[in-house]
Amino acid sequence: EAQVTQNPRYLITVTGKKLTVTCSQNMNHEYMSWYRQDPGLGLRQIYYSMNVEVTDKGDVPEGYKVSRKEKRNFPLILESPSPNQTSLYFCASSFIDSIDQPQHFGDGTRLSIL
Amino acid sequence: GESVGLHLPTLSVQEGDNSIINCAYSNSASDYFIWYKQESGKGPQFIIDIRSNMDKRQGQRVTVLLNKTVKHLSLQIAATQPGDSAVYFCAENWQLIFGTGTRLQVFP
């Protein structure tokens, strides 16, 4: 089954404790992206990657890191999490060979930073 | 920067009625638009898309209308069902710019 898989789905942690949210897709998509979703603000892009070893900042990259060492994986790293990073996070992927390629989303990771 | 917005944050409809969710976009150069549905506890799910060289596209019970003159996009859901209850997002271009979403509530 074609899918985007995020882990963990839920995490409660404390300020300053490094964490990584993994994202994996099995559709051979070039493009992968991370979003955070907050009430009243909609989905905001954190980072995206056009292909292996190519990453770029989105609208809200501060406090986050990403890497794209393999085509299928795009982990989101919070080196020193803070409470304002408490949010619902989504990973997405798509092809980029033409403009009309909708993104496929994972089911989200809910992070609570205490 | 460019943005995509929605007119109605919440829409309540009776089961069986038609629903219309609207969206305004600001980037006149956008050439591809997508509607997503997000159910509680899940990620956005692709519903239907349309390219800028089209005015209308139909799917199963859903229709998207594009008015480039006024930069307006709408999603029409025919014979709305309880399973249609969700938040609906519009987005432009494949790299996506999201509005805050409209919550559709279907009551019996």
PDB file of C-alpha atoms in Angstrom:
ATOM      1  CA  GLU A   1       0.000   0.000   0.000  1.00  0.00           C
ATOM      2  CA  ALA A   2       1.309   3.443  -0.977  1.00  0.00           C
ATOM      3  CA  GLN A   3       1.781   5.473   2.148  1.00  0.00           C
ATOM      4  CA  VAL A   4       3.697   8.004   4.166  1.00  0.00           C
ATOM      5  CA  THR A   5       4.591   6.694   7.617  1.00  0.00           C
ATOM      6  CA  GLN A   6       5.461   8.886  10.563  1.00  0.00           C
ATOM      7  CA  ASN A   7       6.807   7.795  13.922  1.00  0.00           C
ATOM      8  CA  PRO A   8       6.029   8.314  16.677  1.00  0.00           C
ATOM      9  CA  ARG A   9       2.371   9.276  16.410  1.00  0.00           C
ATOM     10  CA  TYR A  10       2.388  10.840  19.855  1.00  0.00           C
ATOM     11  CA  LEU A  11       5.215  12.094  22.043  1.00  0.00           C
ATOM     12  CA  ILE A  12       5.342  13.998  25.300  1.00  0.00           C
ATOM     13  CA  THR A  13       8.793  15.202  26.252  1.00  0.00           C
ATOM     14  CA  VAL A  14      10.597  17.967  28.096  1.00  0.00           C
ATOM     15  CA  THR A  15      12.327  21.140  27.031  1.00  0.00           C
ATOM     16  CA  GLY A  16      15.827  20.629  25.702  1.00  0.00           C
ATOM     17  CA  LYS A  17      15.689  16.885  25.149  1.00  0.00           C
ATOM     18  CA  LYS A  18      16.612  16.186  21.543  1.00  0.00           C
ATOM     19  CA  LEU A  19      14.061  14.269  19.541  1.00  0.00           C
ATOM     20  CA  THR A  20      13.632  12.960  16.020  1.00  0.00           C
ATOM     21  CA  VAL A  21      10.407  12.316  14.164  1.00  0.00           C
ATOM     22  CA  THR A  22      10.870   9.878  11.328  1.00  0.00           C
ATOM     23  CA  CYS A  23       9.090   9.972   7.983  1.00  0.00           C
ATOM     24  CA  SER A  24       9.241   7.297   5.337  1.00  0.00           C
ATOM     25  CA  GLN A  25       7.453   6.969   1.986  1.00  0.00           C
ATOM     26  CA  ASN A  26       7.262   3.967  -0.304  1.00  0.00           C
ATOM     27  CA  MET A  27       6.198   5.734  -3.501  1.00  0.00           C
ATOM     28  CA  ASN A  28       9.665   6.697  -4.799  1.00  0.00           C
ATOM     29  CA  HIS A  29       8.741  10.377  -4.514  1.00  0.00           C
ATOM     30  CA  GLU A  30      11.428  12.965  -5.041  1.00  0.00           C
ATOM     31  CA  TYR A  31       9.752  15.686  -3.006  1.00  0.00           C
ATOM     32  CA  MET A  32       9.242  15.470   0.750  1.00  0.00           C
ATOM     33  CA  SER A  33       8.140  18.112   3.194  1.00  0.00           C
ATOM     34  CA  TRP A  34       7.374  18.774   6.839  1.00  0.00           C
ATOM     35  CA  TYR A  35       4.494  20.921   8.106  1.00  0.00           C
ATOM     36  CA  ARG A  36       3.216  21.936  11.466  1.00  0.00           C
ATOM     37  CA  GLN A  37      -0.442  22.540  12.106  1.00  0.00           C
ATOM     38  CA  ASP A  38      -1.634  24.896  14.813  1.00  0.00           C
ATOM     39  CA  PRO A  39      -5.184  26.070  15.578  1.00  0.00           C
ATOM     40  CA  GLY A  40      -6.090  29.146  13.577  1.00  0.00           C
ATOM     41  CA  LEU A  41      -2.848  29.058  11.592  1.00  0.00           C
ATOM     42  CA  GLY A  42      -3.413  26.160   9.250  1.00  0.00           C
ATOM     43  CA  LEU A  43      -0.535  24.172   7.841  1.00  0.00           C
ATOM     44  CA  ARG A  44       2.829  25.877   7.741  1.00  0.00           C
ATOM     45  CA  GLN A  45       5.825  24.441   5.966  1.00  0.00           C
ATOM     46  CA  ILE A  46       8.953  23.841   8.031  1.00  0.00           C
ATOM     47  CA  TYR A  47      11.413  22.306   5.564  1.00  0.00           C
ATOM     48  CA  TYR A  48      11.243  20.572   2.242  1.00  0.00           C
ATOM     49  CA  SER A  49      13.487  18.471   0.064  1.00  0.00           C
ATOM     50  CA  MET A  50      13.483  18.211  -3.710  1.00  0.00           C
ATOM     51  CA  ASN A  51      15.665  15.107  -3.735  1.00  0.00           C
ATOM     52  CA  VAL A  52      18.417  13.278  -1.889  1.00  0.00           C
ATOM     53  CA  GLU A  53      20.879  15.659  -0.206  1.00  0.00           C
ATOM     54  CA  VAL A  54      18.798  18.695  -1.244  1.00  0.00           C
ATOM     55  CA  THR A  55      16.886  20.494   1.523  1.00  0.00           C
ATOM     56  CA  ASP A  56      15.447  23.996   1.839  1.00  0.00           C
ATOM     57  CA  LYS A  57      13.778  26.101   4.477  1.00  0.00           C
ATOM     58  CA  GLY A  58      10.053  26.574   4.445  1.00  0.00           C
ATOM     59  CA  ASP A  59       8.115  29.287   6.226  1.00  0.00           C
ATOM     60  CA  VAL A  60       8.909  28.332   9.831  1.00  0.00           C
ATOM     61  CA  PRO A  61      12.295  26.543   9.945  1.00  0.00           C
ATOM     62  CA  GLU A  62      13.626  27.979  13.217  1.00  0.00           C
ATOM     63  CA  GLY A  63      14.382  25.313  15.799  1.00  0.00           C
ATOM     64  CA  TYR A  64      14.240  22.426  13.340  1.00  0.00           C
ATOM     65  CA  LYS A  65      16.691  20.425  11.269  1.00  0.00           C
ATOM     66  CA  VAL A  66      16.162  17.863   8.546  1.00  0.00           C
ATOM     67  CA  SER A  67      18.244  15.491   6.494  1.00  0.00           C
ATOM     68  CA  ARG A  68      17.678  13.578   3.264  1.00  0.00           C
ATOM     69  CA  LYS A  69      20.284  10.875   3.008  1.00  0.00           C
ATOM     70  CA  GLU A  70      17.928   8.418   1.336  1.00  0.00           C
ATOM     71  CA  LYS A  71      15.083   9.048  -1.061  1.00  0.00           C
ATOM     72  CA  ARG A  72      12.466   7.365   1.102  1.00  0.00           C
ATOM     73  CA  ASN A  73      13.330   8.977   4.464  1.00  0.00           C
ATOM     74  CA  PHE A  74      13.083  12.549   5.670  1.00  0.00           C
ATOM     75  CA  PRO A  75      13.523  12.827   9.450  1.00  0.00           C
ATOM     76  CA  LEU A  76      12.648  15.991  11.374  1.00  0.00           C
ATOM     77  CA  ILE A  77      15.048  16.807  14.184  1.00  0.00           C
ATOM     78  CA  LEU A  78      14.407  19.073  17.140  1.00  0.00           C
ATOM     79  CA  GLU A  79      17.845  19.578  18.711  1.00  0.00           C
ATOM     80  CA  SER A  80      16.567  21.495  21.738  1.00  0.00           C
ATOM     81  CA  PRO A  81      12.770  21.397  21.808  1.00  0.00           C
ATOM     82  CA  SER A  82      10.863  24.236  23.417  1.00  0.00           C
ATOM     83  CA  PRO A  83       7.195  24.525  24.439  1.00  0.00           C
ATOM     84  CA  ASN A  84       6.377  26.680  21.394  1.00  0.00           C
ATOM     85  CA  GLN A  85       7.139  23.642  19.258  1.00  0.00           C
ATOM     86  CA  THR A  86       4.185  21.817  20.745  1.00  0.00           C
ATOM     87  CA  SER A  87       2.119  21.111  17.673  1.00  0.00           C
ATOM     88  CA  LEU A  88       0.767  18.567  15.229  1.00  0.00           C
ATOM     89  CA  TYR A  89       3.334  17.675  12.575  1.00  0.00           C
ATOM     90  CA  PHE A  90       2.759  16.232   9.136  1.00  0.00           C
ATOM     91  CA  CYS A  91       5.144  14.782   6.622  1.00  0.00           C
ATOM     92  CA  ALA A  92       4.198  14.734   2.946  1.00  0.00           C
ATOM     93  CA  SER A  93       5.674  13.569  -0.335  1.00  0.00           C
ATOM     94  CA  SER A  94       5.039  13.798  -4.067  1.00  0.00           C
ATOM     95  CA  PHE A  95       6.569  13.463  -7.498  1.00  0.00           C
ATOM     96  CA  ILE A  96       7.906  16.649  -9.080  1.00  0.00           C
ATOM     97  CA  ASP A  97       7.954  15.796 -12.766  1.00  0.00           C
ATOM     98  CA  SER A  98       4.975  18.094 -13.410  1.00  0.00           C
ATOM     99  CA  ILE A  99       3.007  20.695 -11.528  1.00  0.00           C
ATOM    100  CA  ASP A 100      -0.103  18.599 -11.083  1.00  0.00           C
ATOM    101  CA  GLN A 101       1.184  16.204  -8.486  1.00  0.00           C
ATOM    102  CA  PRO A 102      -0.745  16.348  -5.200  1.00  0.00           C
ATOM    103  CA  GLN A 103       1.130  15.628  -2.045  1.00  0.00           C
ATOM    104  CA  HIS A 104       0.451  12.528   0.026  1.00  0.00           C
ATOM    105  CA  PHE A 105       0.375  13.030   3.774  1.00  0.00           C
ATOM    106  CA  GLY A 106       1.166  10.914   6.771  1.00  0.00           C
ATOM    107  CA  ASP A 107      -1.297  10.697   9.645  1.00  0.00           C
ATOM    108  CA  GLY A 108       0.597  13.140  11.806  1.00  0.00           C
ATOM    109  CA  THR A 109       2.721  13.268  14.929  1.00  0.00           C
ATOM    110  CA  ARG A 110       1.423  15.100  17.945  1.00  0.00           C
ATOM    111  CA  LEU A 111       4.296  16.564  19.970  1.00  0.00           C
ATOM    112  CA  SER A 112       3.922  18.036  23.432  1.00  0.00           C
ATOM    113  CA  ILE A 113       6.969  19.812  24.835  1.00  0.00           C
ATOM    114  CA  LEU A 114       6.682  20.489  28.557  1.00  0.00           C
TER     115      LEU A 114
ATOM    116  CA  GLY B   1       3.765  36.758   0.667  1.00  0.00           C
ATOM    117  CA  GLU B   2       1.135  35.105  -1.430  1.00  0.00           C
ATOM    118  CA  SER B   3      -1.588  33.393   0.517  1.00  0.00           C
ATOM    119  CA  VAL B   4      -4.645  31.229   0.183  1.00  0.00           C
ATOM    120  CA  GLY B   5      -7.621  31.941   2.415  1.00  0.00           C
ATOM    121  CA  LEU B   6     -11.096  30.663   3.116  1.00  0.00           C
ATOM    122  CA  HIS B   7     -14.337  32.598   3.553  1.00  0.00           C
ATOM    123  CA  LEU B   8     -16.193  30.339   5.997  1.00  0.00           C
ATOM    124  CA  PRO B   9     -14.475  28.692   8.935  1.00  0.00           C
ATOM    125  CA  THR B  10     -17.490  26.446   9.698  1.00  0.00           C
ATOM    126  CA  LEU B  11     -20.233  25.187   7.437  1.00  0.00           C
ATOM    127  CA  SER B  12     -23.195  23.200   8.775  1.00  0.00           C
ATOM    128  CA  VAL B  13     -25.400  21.331   6.319  1.00  0.00           C
ATOM    129  CA  GLN B  14     -28.166  18.783   6.544  1.00  0.00           C
ATOM    130  CA  GLU B  15     -27.511  15.291   5.311  1.00  0.00           C
ATOM    131  CA  GLY B  16     -28.505  15.001   1.692  1.00  0.00           C
ATOM    132  CA  ASP B  17     -28.066  18.678   0.900  1.00  0.00           C
ATOM    133  CA  ASN B  18     -25.319  20.031  -1.304  1.00  0.00           C
ATOM    134  CA  SER B  19     -22.316  21.764   0.276  1.00  0.00           C
ATOM    135  CA  ILE B  20     -20.229  24.551  -1.156  1.00  0.00           C
ATOM    136  CA  ILE B  21     -16.884  25.487   0.338  1.00  0.00           C
ATOM    137  CA  ASN B  22     -15.162  28.583  -0.980  1.00  0.00           C
ATOM    138  CA  CYS B  23     -11.568  29.677  -1.221  1.00  0.00           C
ATOM    139  CA  ALA B  24      -9.875  32.864  -2.396  1.00  0.00           C
ATOM    140  CA  TYR B  25      -6.313  32.869  -3.639  1.00  0.00           C
ATOM    141  CA  SER B  26      -4.017  35.803  -4.200  1.00  0.00           C
ATOM    142  CA  ASN B  27      -1.339  34.556  -6.602  1.00  0.00           C
ATOM    143  CA  SER B  28      -2.652  35.118 -10.114  1.00  0.00           C
ATOM    144  CA  ALA B  29       0.259  33.072 -11.477  1.00  0.00           C
ATOM    145  CA  SER B  30      -0.900  29.889  -9.725  1.00  0.00           C
ATOM    146  CA  ASP B  31      -1.618  27.188 -12.260  1.00  0.00           C
ATOM    147  CA  TYR B  32      -2.677  24.210 -10.176  1.00  0.00           C
ATOM    148  CA  PHE B  33      -5.124  23.946  -7.306  1.00  0.00           C
ATOM    149  CA  ILE B  34      -5.961  21.147  -4.919  1.00  0.00           C
ATOM    150  CA  TRP B  35      -8.659  20.416  -2.374  1.00  0.00           C
ATOM    151  CA  TYR B  36      -7.830  18.285   0.643  1.00  0.00           C
ATOM    152  CA  LYS B  37     -10.049  16.733   3.288  1.00  0.00           C
ATOM    153  CA  GLN B  38      -8.768  16.251   6.805  1.00  0.00           C
ATOM    154  CA  GLU B  39     -10.664  14.024   9.195  1.00  0.00           C
ATOM    155  CA  SER B  40     -10.041  14.118  12.898  1.00  0.00           C
ATOM    156  CA  GLY B  41      -6.791  12.392  13.797  1.00  0.00           C
ATOM    157  CA  LYS B  42      -5.662  11.975  10.215  1.00  0.00           C
ATOM    158  CA  GLY B  43      -3.532  13.766   7.690  1.00  0.00           C
ATOM    159  CA  PRO B  44      -4.952  15.742   4.751  1.00  0.00           C
ATOM    160  CA  GLN B  45      -6.317  13.504   2.044  1.00  0.00           C
ATOM    161  CA  PHE B  46      -6.399  14.523  -1.624  1.00  0.00           C
ATOM    162  CA  ILE B  47      -9.943  15.004  -2.969  1.00  0.00           C
ATOM    163  CA  ILE B  48      -9.732  16.697  -6.328  1.00  0.00           C
ATOM    164  CA  ASP B  49      -7.506  19.050  -8.278  1.00  0.00           C
ATOM    165  CA  ILE B  50      -7.778  21.407 -11.215  1.00  0.00           C
ATOM    166  CA  ARG B  51      -5.341  23.094 -13.551  1.00  0.00           C
ATOM    167  CA  SER B  52      -5.670  26.761 -14.406  1.00  0.00           C
ATOM    168  CA  ASN B  53      -6.620  26.010 -18.025  1.00  0.00           C
ATOM    169  CA  MET B  54      -9.891  24.512 -16.764  1.00  0.00           C
ATOM    170  CA  ASP B  55     -12.968  26.109 -15.192  1.00  0.00           C
ATOM    171  CA  LYS B  56     -14.569  23.004 -13.799  1.00  0.00           C
ATOM    172  CA  ARG B  57     -13.671  19.466 -12.921  1.00  0.00           C
ATOM    173  CA  GLN B  58     -15.914  16.760 -11.582  1.00  0.00           C
ATOM    174  CA  GLY B  59     -15.214  13.750  -9.478  1.00  0.00           C
ATOM    175  CA  GLN B  60     -17.431  11.368  -7.604  1.00  0.00           C
ATOM    176  CA  ARG B  61     -19.959  13.636  -5.808  1.00  0.00           C
ATOM    177  CA  VAL B  62     -17.443  16.485  -5.844  1.00  0.00           C
ATOM    178  CA  THR B  63     -16.945  19.332  -8.276  1.00  0.00           C
ATOM    179  CA  VAL B  64     -14.286  22.010  -8.234  1.00  0.00           C
ATOM    180  CA  LEU B  65     -14.925  25.337  -9.907  1.00  0.00           C
ATOM    181  CA  LEU B  66     -12.194  27.819 -10.743  1.00  0.00           C
ATOM    182  CA  ASN B  67     -12.820  31.464 -11.497  1.00  0.00           C
ATOM    183  CA  LYS B  68      -9.504  33.010 -12.454  1.00  0.00           C
ATOM    184  CA  THR B  69     -11.015  36.435 -13.022  1.00  0.00           C
ATOM    185  CA  VAL B  70     -11.800  36.870  -9.349  1.00  0.00           C
ATOM    186  CA  LYS B  71      -9.234  34.334  -8.107  1.00  0.00           C
ATOM    187  CA  HIS B  72     -11.839  32.142  -6.503  1.00  0.00           C
ATOM    188  CA  LEU B  73     -12.021  28.401  -6.032  1.00  0.00           C
ATOM    189  CA  SER B  74     -14.935  26.375  -4.753  1.00  0.00           C
ATOM    190  CA  LEU B  75     -15.610  22.781  -3.802  1.00  0.00           C
ATOM    191  CA  GLN B  76     -19.108  21.462  -4.247  1.00  0.00           C
ATOM    192  CA  ILE B  77     -20.164  18.247  -2.546  1.00  0.00           C
ATOM    193  CA  ALA B  78     -23.396  16.717  -3.762  1.00  0.00           C
ATOM    194  CA  ALA B  79     -25.749  14.867  -1.419  1.00  0.00           C
ATOM    195  CA  THR B  80     -23.584  15.508   1.607  1.00  0.00           C
ATOM    196  CA  GLN B  81     -23.160  12.540   3.914  1.00  0.00           C
ATOM    197  CA  PRO B  82     -22.072  12.240   7.559  1.00  0.00           C
ATOM    198  CA  GLY B  83     -18.771  10.821   6.333  1.00  0.00           C
ATOM    199  CA  ASP B  84     -18.083  14.136   4.626  1.00  0.00           C
ATOM    200  CA  SER B  85     -17.717  15.836   7.996  1.00  0.00           C
ATOM    201  CA  ALA B  86     -14.132  17.068   8.123  1.00  0.00           C
ATOM    202  CA  VAL B  87     -11.966  20.113   7.622  1.00  0.00           C
ATOM    203  CA  TYR B  88     -11.406  21.035   3.984  1.00  0.00           C
ATOM    204  CA  PHE B  89      -8.308  22.860   2.735  1.00  0.00           C
ATOM    205  CA  CYS B  90      -7.585  24.471  -0.562  1.00  0.00           C
ATOM    206  CA  ALA B  91      -4.031  24.797  -1.809  1.00  0.00           C
ATOM    207  CA  GLU B  92      -2.282  26.214  -4.830  1.00  0.00           C
ATOM    208  CA  ASN B  93       0.556  24.776  -6.874  1.00  0.00           C
ATOM    209  CA  TRP B  94       2.150  21.451  -6.195  1.00  0.00           C
ATOM    210  CA  GLN B  95       4.391  22.866  -3.508  1.00  0.00           C
ATOM    211  CA  LEU B  96       1.307  23.994  -1.591  1.00  0.00           C
ATOM    212  CA  ILE B  97       0.117  27.067   0.184  1.00  0.00           C
ATOM    213  CA  PHE B  98      -2.682  26.261   2.580  1.00  0.00           C
ATOM    214  CA  GLY B  99      -5.596  28.238   3.889  1.00  0.00           C
ATOM    215  CA  THR B 100      -6.666  27.689   7.483  1.00  0.00           C
ATOM    216  CA  GLY B 101      -9.455  25.339   6.438  1.00  0.00           C
ATOM    217  CA  THR B 102     -13.253  25.145   6.621  1.00  0.00           C
ATOM    218  CA  ARG B 103     -14.939  22.723   8.963  1.00  0.00           C
ATOM    219  CA  LEU B 104     -17.907  20.963   7.386  1.00  0.00           C
ATOM    220  CA  GLN B 105     -20.480  19.618   9.843  1.00  0.00           C
ATOM    221  CA  VAL B 106     -23.227  17.357   8.578  1.00  0.00           C
ATOM    222  CA  PHE B 107     -26.310  16.890  10.733  1.00  0.00           C
ATOM    223  CA  PRO B 108     -29.166  14.414  10.224  1.00  0.00           C
TER     224      PRO B 108
END
